[in-house]
Amino acid sequence: MMTRDLIQGDSLTDAGPLSAADGLLARRFRLWRGSDGRRQVFSVYAADDAPDYPDAVAMAVRTEGGRRVPLWTGPAGAKARAAARAVGAQEIHLRILPETDSGSLVPY
């Protein structure tokens, strides 16, 4: 998996919390929308607390003016935590990759 800094125009945009009705879910899960319009669910962790999942994509995220801004993407684990510190991110969002192709989420 390639590690890289995000550049303006990258395809993921913040689509808000998983569920606005449940405060716990809103803090633990976040939706990001891809360039194809489909939403992807990410687990949210404090930057220093993100686990070392071998089959996950990590995104270092900083909150700016109430918005979440992705700053870096790459593998989960020590690289993600180091990247988050380097770019000033407060959170790491993880998307666990399925072992088999289960299809995409349906766009709304």
XYZ file of N, CA, C and O in Angstrom:
432
model
N 0.838 -1.170 0.000
C 0.000 0.000 0.000
C 0.885 1.234 0.000
O 1.847 1.313 0.735
N 0.534 2.195 -0.813
C 1.350 3.381 -0.942
C 0.950 4.427 0.101
O -0.216 4.634 0.369
N 1.929 5.067 0.678
C 1.697 6.147 1.624
C 1.892 7.461 0.895
O 2.834 7.619 0.152
N 1.003 8.405 1.129
C 1.159 9.675 0.459
C 0.409 10.764 1.202
O -0.514 10.501 1.944
N 0.830 11.994 0.967
C 0.088 13.138 1.450
C -1.056 13.386 0.487
O -0.923 13.172 -0.713
N -2.178 13.826 1.011
C -3.303 14.160 0.156
C -3.029 15.484 -0.538
O -2.348 16.343 -0.007
N -3.555 15.627 -1.712
C -3.444 16.895 -2.426
C -4.847 17.432 -2.678
O -5.819 16.681 -2.657
N -4.949 18.726 -2.898
C -6.248 19.318 -3.169
C -6.879 18.599 -4.352
O -6.242 18.313 -5.344
N -8.169 18.289 -4.220
C -8.869 17.608 -5.302
C -8.918 16.109 -5.115
O -9.448 15.416 -5.954
N -8.338 15.577 -4.003
C -8.465 14.152 -3.754
C -9.942 13.798 -3.648
O -10.781 14.637 -3.350
N -10.260 12.553 -3.838
C -11.633 12.159 -4.076
C -12.525 12.057 -2.848
O -13.732 12.061 -3.006
N -12.021 11.923 -1.641
C -12.899 11.761 -0.490
C -13.306 13.103 0.101
O -12.479 13.976 0.306
N -14.614 13.231 0.368
C -15.127 14.410 1.059
C -15.928 13.957 2.263
O -16.574 12.900 2.236
N -15.894 14.739 3.315
C -16.582 14.413 4.557
C -18.087 14.423 4.322
O -18.637 15.416 3.859
N -18.746 13.311 4.634
C -20.192 13.194 4.474
C -20.898 13.155 5.825
O -22.057 12.780 5.907
N -20.190 13.487 6.899
C -20.809 13.592 8.214
C -20.770 12.320 9.033
O -20.231 11.298 8.618
N -21.354 12.395 10.223
C -21.358 11.232 11.112
C -22.269 10.130 10.580
O -23.158 10.383 9.769
N -22.024 8.912 11.042
C -22.830 7.770 10.617
C -24.288 7.969 11.003
O -25.182 7.689 10.246
N -24.530 8.456 12.199
C -25.899 8.641 12.655
C -25.974 9.890 13.517
O -25.395 9.949 14.586
N -26.709 10.879 13.049
C -26.862 12.119 13.817
C -27.742 11.897 15.046
O -27.689 12.669 15.990
N -28.551 10.846 15.040
C -29.471 10.603 16.154
C -28.768 10.019 17.372
O -29.224 10.176 18.486
N -27.671 9.338 17.202
C -26.981 8.667 18.294
C -25.608 9.299 18.474
O -24.735 9.135 17.625
N -25.400 10.020 19.577
C -24.139 10.719 19.817
C -22.941 9.800 19.839
O -21.873 10.152 19.342
N -23.084 8.584 20.391
C -21.967 7.636 20.446
C -21.553 7.211 19.046
O -20.368 7.205 18.715
N -22.524 6.876 18.205
C -22.198 6.484 16.826
C -21.603 7.643 16.048
O -20.705 7.463 15.238
N -22.103 8.838 16.303
C -21.595 10.015 15.591
C -20.129 10.256 15.909
O -19.378 10.727 15.064
N -19.699 9.938 17.128
C -18.289 10.123 17.500
C -17.405 8.981 17.027
O -16.231 9.163 16.771
N -17.942 7.781 16.907
C -17.140 6.598 16.593
C -17.023 6.286 15.103
O -16.109 5.597 14.689
N -17.974 6.748 14.304
C -17.981 6.414 12.884
C -18.252 7.661 12.062
O -19.031 8.515 12.442
N -17.592 7.718 10.905
C -17.747 8.873 10.017
C -17.930 8.369 8.598
O -17.317 7.375 8.192
N -18.749 9.050 7.838
C -18.947 8.723 6.432
C -18.097 9.657 5.581
O -18.029 10.866 5.838
N -17.444 9.076 4.589
C -16.696 9.851 3.593
C -17.246 9.455 2.241
O -17.501 8.277 1.969
N -17.447 10.442 1.373
C -18.021 10.200 0.053
C -16.916 10.229 -0.997
O -16.127 11.162 -1.044
N -16.886 9.198 -1.829
C -15.902 9.107 -2.899
C -16.333 9.913 -4.111
O -17.462 10.409 -4.192
N -15.439 10.030 -5.072
C -15.737 10.802 -6.283
C -16.888 10.194 -7.075
O -17.538 10.873 -7.865
N -17.162 8.903 -6.842
C -18.282 8.249 -7.531
C -19.613 8.482 -6.814
O -20.645 7.993 -7.240
N -19.580 9.219 -5.695
C -20.802 9.523 -4.953
C -21.154 8.519 -3.876
O -22.064 8.745 -3.090
N -20.444 7.427 -3.821
C -20.742 6.394 -2.823
C -20.100 6.731 -1.491
O -19.007 7.274 -1.434
N -20.815 6.366 -0.432
C -20.302 6.642 0.910
C -19.537 5.434 1.452
O -19.889 4.299 1.173
N -18.508 5.722 2.230
C -17.699 4.689 2.875
C -17.671 4.990 4.365
O -17.546 6.147 4.771
N -17.778 3.950 5.177
C -17.784 4.108 6.630
C -16.367 3.932 7.162
O -15.685 2.960 6.845
N -15.931 4.885 7.984
C -14.628 4.849 8.644
C -14.839 4.871 10.155
O -15.726 5.575 10.641
N -14.031 4.124 10.891
C -13.997 4.202 12.356
C -13.091 5.362 12.730
O -12.039 5.555 12.121
N -13.468 6.121 13.751
C -12.726 7.311 14.162
C -11.985 7.030 15.469
O -12.573 6.530 16.423
N -10.696 7.367 15.492
C -9.841 7.199 16.673
C -9.051 8.472 16.915
O -8.719 9.190 15.965
N -8.733 8.740 18.173
C -7.770 9.803 18.467
C -6.464 9.407 17.781
O -6.141 8.212 17.680
N -5.703 10.381 17.317
C -4.505 10.096 16.520
C -3.533 9.143 17.207
O -2.956 8.278 16.559
N -3.363 9.266 18.501
C -2.415 8.401 19.216
C -2.989 7.038 19.587
O -2.253 6.167 20.037
N -4.300 6.851 19.417
C -4.955 5.620 19.864
C -5.389 4.693 18.739
O -6.008 3.667 18.990
N -5.089 5.028 17.506
C -5.535 4.200 16.386
C -4.835 2.840 16.410
O -3.621 2.768 16.568
N -5.598 1.755 16.260
C -5.014 0.410 16.314
C -4.224 0.050 15.054
O -4.305 0.732 14.036
N -3.497 -1.036 15.149
C -2.662 -1.546 14.055
C -3.406 -2.629 13.268
O -3.057 -3.795 13.343
N -4.431 -2.258 12.546
C -5.134 -3.233 11.722
C -4.360 -3.449 10.430
O -4.102 -2.501 9.689
N -3.993 -4.696 10.117
C -3.180 -4.944 8.924
C -3.924 -4.704 7.613
O -3.322 -4.366 6.613
N -5.236 -4.880 7.599
C -6.009 -4.725 6.364
C -6.914 -3.501 6.436
O -8.127 -3.588 6.236
N -6.313 -2.350 6.719
C -7.091 -1.120 6.821
C -6.381 0.020 6.116
O -5.154 0.057 6.037
N -7.181 0.934 5.609
C -6.674 2.180 5.059
C -6.856 3.228 6.147
O -7.921 3.330 6.749
N -5.805 3.992 6.399
C -5.858 5.034 7.421
C -5.869 6.401 6.758
O -5.254 6.604 5.706
N -6.554 7.323 7.408
C -6.581 8.699 6.939
C -6.367 9.600 8.157
O -7.104 9.509 9.138
N -5.317 10.419 8.117
C -5.058 11.389 9.180
C -5.932 12.605 8.898
O -5.929 13.140 7.794
N -6.688 13.038 9.931
C -7.712 14.063 9.744
C -7.553 15.147 10.798
O -7.329 14.862 11.978
N -7.702 16.393 10.352
C -7.680 17.529 11.277
C -9.034 18.235 11.186
O -9.615 18.338 10.111
N -9.512 18.730 12.329
C -10.744 19.503 12.356
C -10.396 20.973 12.194
O -9.562 21.500 12.921
N -11.029 21.612 11.211
C -10.818 23.037 10.941
C -12.177 23.703 10.781
O -12.909 23.383 9.846
N -12.498 24.594 11.705
C -13.776 25.307 11.613
C -14.981 24.398 11.602
O -15.933 24.647 10.879
N -14.941 23.312 12.377
C -16.048 22.368 12.434
C -16.078 21.361 11.304
O -16.916 20.468 11.292
N -15.178 21.483 10.335
C -15.083 20.535 9.219
C -13.928 19.582 9.467
O -12.925 19.956 10.050
N -14.038 18.384 8.952
C -12.927 17.440 9.013
C -12.209 17.465 7.667
O -12.834 17.326 6.619
N -10.885 17.631 7.742
C -10.072 17.772 6.541
C -9.045 16.640 6.498
O -8.232 16.508 7.416
N -9.069 15.796 5.452
C -8.066 14.733 5.338
C -6.714 15.317 4.924
O -6.649 16.154 4.031
N -5.647 14.867 5.608
C -4.306 15.394 5.349
C -3.336 14.353 4.813
O -2.324 14.701 4.215
N -3.627 13.081 5.057
C -2.693 12.006 4.686
C -3.481 10.713 4.589
O -4.428 10.494 5.338
N -3.106 9.838 3.674
C -3.669 8.491 3.605
C -2.543 7.482 3.486
O -1.472 7.791 2.936
N -2.780 6.284 3.992
C -1.784 5.221 3.914
C -2.175 4.058 4.807
O -3.332 3.935 5.220
N -1.228 3.201 5.149
C -1.523 2.034 5.969
C -1.770 2.415 7.425
O -1.227 3.406 7.923
N -2.588 1.610 8.083
C -2.859 1.813 9.508
C -1.634 1.430 10.327
O -0.722 0.768 9.835
N -1.620 1.862 11.575
C -0.546 1.481 12.483
C 0.427 2.606 12.754
O 0.071 3.790 12.735
N 1.680 2.228 12.996
C 2.708 3.190 13.387
C 2.909 4.283 12.334
O 3.098 5.455 12.676
N 2.840 3.925 11.042
C 3.008 4.932 9.983
C 1.902 5.978 10.046
O 2.137 7.163 9.864
N 0.690 5.535 10.286
C -0.437 6.467 10.360
C -0.305 7.384 11.573
O -0.542 8.591 11.473
N 0.075 6.821 12.721
C 0.234 7.652 13.922
C 1.360 8.663 13.740
O 1.237 9.828 14.113
N 2.467 8.255 13.121
C 3.585 9.175 12.880
C 3.177 10.265 11.888
O 3.504 11.441 12.067
N 2.459 9.879 10.848
C 2.006 10.861 9.858
C 1.040 11.858 10.494
O 1.112 13.057 10.222
N 0.157 11.374 11.353
C -0.802 12.257 12.023
C -0.068 13.298 12.868
O -0.413 14.481 12.838
N 0.950 12.869 13.590
C 1.746 13.821 14.387
C 2.449 14.825 13.469
O 2.474 16.014 13.742
N 3.004 14.345 12.371
C 3.774 15.202 11.464
C 2.914 16.275 10.791
O 3.391 17.382 10.548
N 1.651 15.959 10.494
C 0.792 16.919 9.795
C -0.172 17.650 10.721
O -0.966 18.474 10.266
N -0.109 17.348 12.017
C -0.966 18.032 12.982
C -2.402 17.546 12.996
O -3.319 18.305 13.314
N -2.616 16.278 12.673
C -3.969 15.708 12.688
C -4.368 15.315 14.108
O -3.526 14.858 14.883
N -5.639 15.472 14.420
C -6.148 15.065 15.732
C -6.746 13.661 15.719
O -6.854 13.029 16.749
N -7.157 13.205 14.541
C -7.837 11.916 14.437
C -7.216 11.071 13.330
O -6.627 11.598 12.392
N -7.423 9.753 13.476
C -7.134 8.822 12.390
C -8.429 8.081 12.109
O -9.061 7.542 13.027
N -8.839 8.096 10.850
C -10.041 7.389 10.433
C -9.587 6.127 9.706
O -8.724 6.200 8.820
N -10.161 4.987 10.102
C -9.768 3.702 9.523
C -10.927 3.068 8.776
O -12.055 3.029 9.274
N -10.620 2.567 7.609
C -11.585 1.774 6.848
C -11.010 0.378 6.712
O -9.960 0.175 6.086
N -11.691 -0.572 7.337
C -11.251 -1.966 7.278
C -11.626 -2.515 5.909
O -12.770 -2.410 5.474
N -10.645 -3.084 5.229
C -10.895 -3.647 3.908
C -11.401 -5.073 4.049
O -10.818 -5.872 4.787
N -12.483 -5.424 3.363
C -13.023 -6.787 3.468
C -12.089 -7.801 2.823
O -11.344 -7.478 1.905
N -12.157 -9.048 3.350
C -11.343 -10.116 2.774
C -11.838 -10.484 1.384
O -11.079 -10.909 0.542
N -13.142 -10.326 1.161
C -13.717 -10.590 -0.151
C -14.440 -9.326 -0.593
O -14.837 -8.503 0.209
N -14.649 -9.206 -1.875
C -15.336 -8.044 -2.409
C -16.810 -8.143 -2.092
O -17.523 -8.976 -2.632
N -17.265 -7.298 -1.156
C -18.675 -7.355 -0.752
C -19.503 -6.295 -1.445
O -20.666 -6.114 -1.135
N -18.897 -5.567 -2.354
C -19.623 -4.532 -3.065
C -19.525 -3.191 -2.362
O -19.040 -3.093 -1.257
N -20.012 -2.194 -3.005
C -19.948 -0.844 -2.486
C -21.227 -0.479 -1.775
O -22.262 -1.111 -1.959
N -21.136 0.584 -0.983
C -22.342 1.117 -0.357
C -23.183 1.811 -1.412
O -22.671 2.387 -2.358
N -24.476 1.770 -1.243
C -25.391 2.396 -2.181
C -25.390 3.893 -1.935
O -25.540 4.343 -0.796
N -25.210 4.712 -2.972
C -25.213 6.166 -2.779
C -26.613 6.667 -2.443
O -27.602 6.092 -2.897
N -26.683 7.735 -1.689
C -27.965 8.353 -1.332
C -28.115 9.649 -2.037
O -27.236 10.334 -2.332
